């Protein structure tokens, strides 16, 4: 499913961003990177987590809408939008 592929891709970005952050943290400790580099890496990781959460939310929202359209009811507030 497309939503699952998107979620997997976002999780891959999280993994890569985590490795990058660790790399910059080590380089910073060795004096080979600036603290700005570390902060930018942390920001990238935070954005990756936000993107993953958004992808998961969209999957849930689509599921809730489908449930509503199938007239099986909806227990989530997203159906009311």
PDB file of C-alpha atoms in Angstrom:
ATOM      1  CA  UNK A   1       0.000   0.000   0.000  1.00  0.00           C
ATOM      2  CA  UNK A   2       1.181   3.494  -0.807  1.00  0.00           C
ATOM      3  CA  UNK A   3       0.795   4.800   2.745  1.00  0.00           C
ATOM      4  CA  UNK A   4       2.915   1.956   4.106  1.00  0.00           C
ATOM      5  CA  UNK A   5       5.623   2.689   1.539  1.00  0.00           C
ATOM      6  CA  UNK A   6       5.621   6.330   2.589  1.00  0.00           C
ATOM      7  CA  UNK A   7       5.896   5.364   6.256  1.00  0.00           C
ATOM      8  CA  UNK A   8       8.790   2.993   5.515  1.00  0.00           C
ATOM      9  CA  UNK A   9      10.542   5.722   3.545  1.00  0.00           C
ATOM     10  CA  UNK A  10      10.106   8.175   6.422  1.00  0.00           C
ATOM     11  CA  UNK A  11      11.514   5.581   8.837  1.00  0.00           C
ATOM     12  CA  UNK A  12      14.520   5.201   6.544  1.00  0.00           C
ATOM     13  CA  UNK A  13      15.039   8.946   6.692  1.00  0.00           C
ATOM     14  CA  UNK A  14      14.889   8.762  10.497  1.00  0.00           C
ATOM     15  CA  UNK A  15      17.544   6.043  10.517  1.00  0.00           C
ATOM     16  CA  UNK A  16      19.829   7.993   8.185  1.00  0.00           C
ATOM     17  CA  UNK A  17      19.307  11.225  10.122  1.00  0.00           C
ATOM     18  CA  UNK A  18      20.093   9.465  13.390  1.00  0.00           C
ATOM     19  CA  UNK A  19      23.382   8.176  11.971  1.00  0.00           C
ATOM     20  CA  UNK A  20      24.232  11.614  10.644  1.00  0.00           C
ATOM     21  CA  UNK A  21      23.545  13.215  14.013  1.00  0.00           C
ATOM     22  CA  UNK A  22      25.754  10.667  15.783  1.00  0.00           C
ATOM     23  CA  UNK A  23      28.501  11.314  13.255  1.00  0.00           C
ATOM     24  CA  UNK A  24      28.368  15.071  13.763  1.00  0.00           C
ATOM     25  CA  UNK A  25      28.271  14.663  17.547  1.00  0.00           C
ATOM     26  CA  UNK A  26      31.464  12.582  17.398  1.00  0.00           C
ATOM     27  CA  UNK A  27      33.095  14.993  14.969  1.00  0.00           C
ATOM     28  CA  UNK A  28      32.159  17.871  17.270  1.00  0.00           C
ATOM     29  CA  UNK A  29      33.773  16.113  20.240  1.00  0.00           C
ATOM     30  CA  UNK A  30      36.946  15.746  18.151  1.00  0.00           C
ATOM     31  CA  UNK A  31      36.854  19.383  17.082  1.00  0.00           C
ATOM     32  CA  UNK A  32      36.134  18.494  13.454  1.00  0.00           C
ATOM     33  CA  UNK A  33      32.610  19.959  13.272  1.00  0.00           C
ATOM     34  CA  UNK A  34      30.851  22.991  14.644  1.00  0.00           C
ATOM     35  CA  UNK A  35      27.991  22.998  17.102  1.00  0.00           C
ATOM     36  CA  UNK A  36      25.908  24.463  14.266  1.00  0.00           C
ATOM     37  CA  UNK A  37      26.496  21.211  12.361  1.00  0.00           C
ATOM     38  CA  UNK A  38      25.180  19.246  15.342  1.00  0.00           C
ATOM     39  CA  UNK A  39      22.131  21.491  15.675  1.00  0.00           C
ATOM     40  CA  UNK A  40      21.350  21.265  11.966  1.00  0.00           C
ATOM     41  CA  UNK A  41      21.589  17.476  12.153  1.00  0.00           C
ATOM     42  CA  UNK A  42      19.275  17.447  15.166  1.00  0.00           C
ATOM     43  CA  UNK A  43      16.838  19.673  13.285  1.00  0.00           C
ATOM     44  CA  UNK A  44      16.906  17.307  10.321  1.00  0.00           C
ATOM     45  CA  UNK A  45      16.174  14.375  12.635  1.00  0.00           C
ATOM     46  CA  UNK A  46      13.323  16.259  14.312  1.00  0.00           C
ATOM     47  CA  UNK A  47      11.836  17.036  10.902  1.00  0.00           C
ATOM     48  CA  UNK A  48      12.140  13.370   9.942  1.00  0.00           C
ATOM     49  CA  UNK A  49      10.196  12.353  13.049  1.00  0.00           C
ATOM     50  CA  UNK A  50       7.554  14.967  12.270  1.00  0.00           C
ATOM     51  CA  UNK A  51       7.287  13.686   8.695  1.00  0.00           C
ATOM     52  CA  UNK A  52       6.865  10.135   9.943  1.00  0.00           C
ATOM     53  CA  UNK A  53       4.154  11.174  12.371  1.00  0.00           C
ATOM     54  CA  UNK A  54       2.361  13.071   9.613  1.00  0.00           C
ATOM     55  CA  UNK A  55       2.485  10.038   7.299  1.00  0.00           C
ATOM     56  CA  UNK A  56       1.037   7.819  10.027  1.00  0.00           C
ATOM     57  CA  UNK A  57      -1.658  10.369  10.801  1.00  0.00           C
ATOM     58  CA  UNK A  58      -2.628  10.549   7.134  1.00  0.00           C
ATOM     59  CA  UNK A  59      -2.930   6.760   6.987  1.00  0.00           C
ATOM     60  CA  UNK A  60      -5.229   6.753  10.013  1.00  0.00           C
ATOM     61  CA  UNK A  61      -7.240   9.633   8.607  1.00  0.00           C
ATOM     62  CA  UNK A  62      -7.766   7.871   5.278  1.00  0.00           C
ATOM     63  CA  UNK A  63      -8.796   4.696   7.097  1.00  0.00           C
ATOM     64  CA  UNK A  64     -11.320   6.650   9.180  1.00  0.00           C
ATOM     65  CA  UNK A  65     -12.754   8.299   6.081  1.00  0.00           C
ATOM     66  CA  UNK A  66     -13.126   4.942   4.371  1.00  0.00           C
ATOM     67  CA  UNK A  67     -14.929   3.611   7.434  1.00  0.00           C
ATOM     68  CA  UNK A  68     -17.265   6.585   7.327  1.00  0.00           C
ATOM     69  CA  UNK A  69     -17.926   6.112   3.627  1.00  0.00           C
ATOM     70  CA  UNK A  70     -18.675   2.452   4.190  1.00  0.00           C
ATOM     71  CA  UNK A  71     -21.230   3.592   6.750  1.00  0.00           C
ATOM     72  CA  UNK A  72     -19.681   1.468   9.470  1.00  0.00           C
ATOM     73  CA  UNK A  73     -19.344   4.429  11.775  1.00  0.00           C
ATOM     74  CA  UNK A  74     -16.337   6.233  13.000  1.00  0.00           C
ATOM     75  CA  UNK A  75     -15.048   6.630  16.524  1.00  0.00           C
ATOM     76  CA  UNK A  76     -12.428   9.209  15.623  1.00  0.00           C
ATOM     77  CA  UNK A  77     -12.751  12.981  15.406  1.00  0.00           C
ATOM     78  CA  UNK A  78     -11.099  12.963  11.979  1.00  0.00           C
ATOM     79  CA  UNK A  79     -14.357  11.674  10.476  1.00  0.00           C
ATOM     80  CA  UNK A  80     -16.139  14.869  11.445  1.00  0.00           C
ATOM     81  CA  UNK A  81     -13.846  17.091   9.371  1.00  0.00           C
TER      82      UNK A  81
END
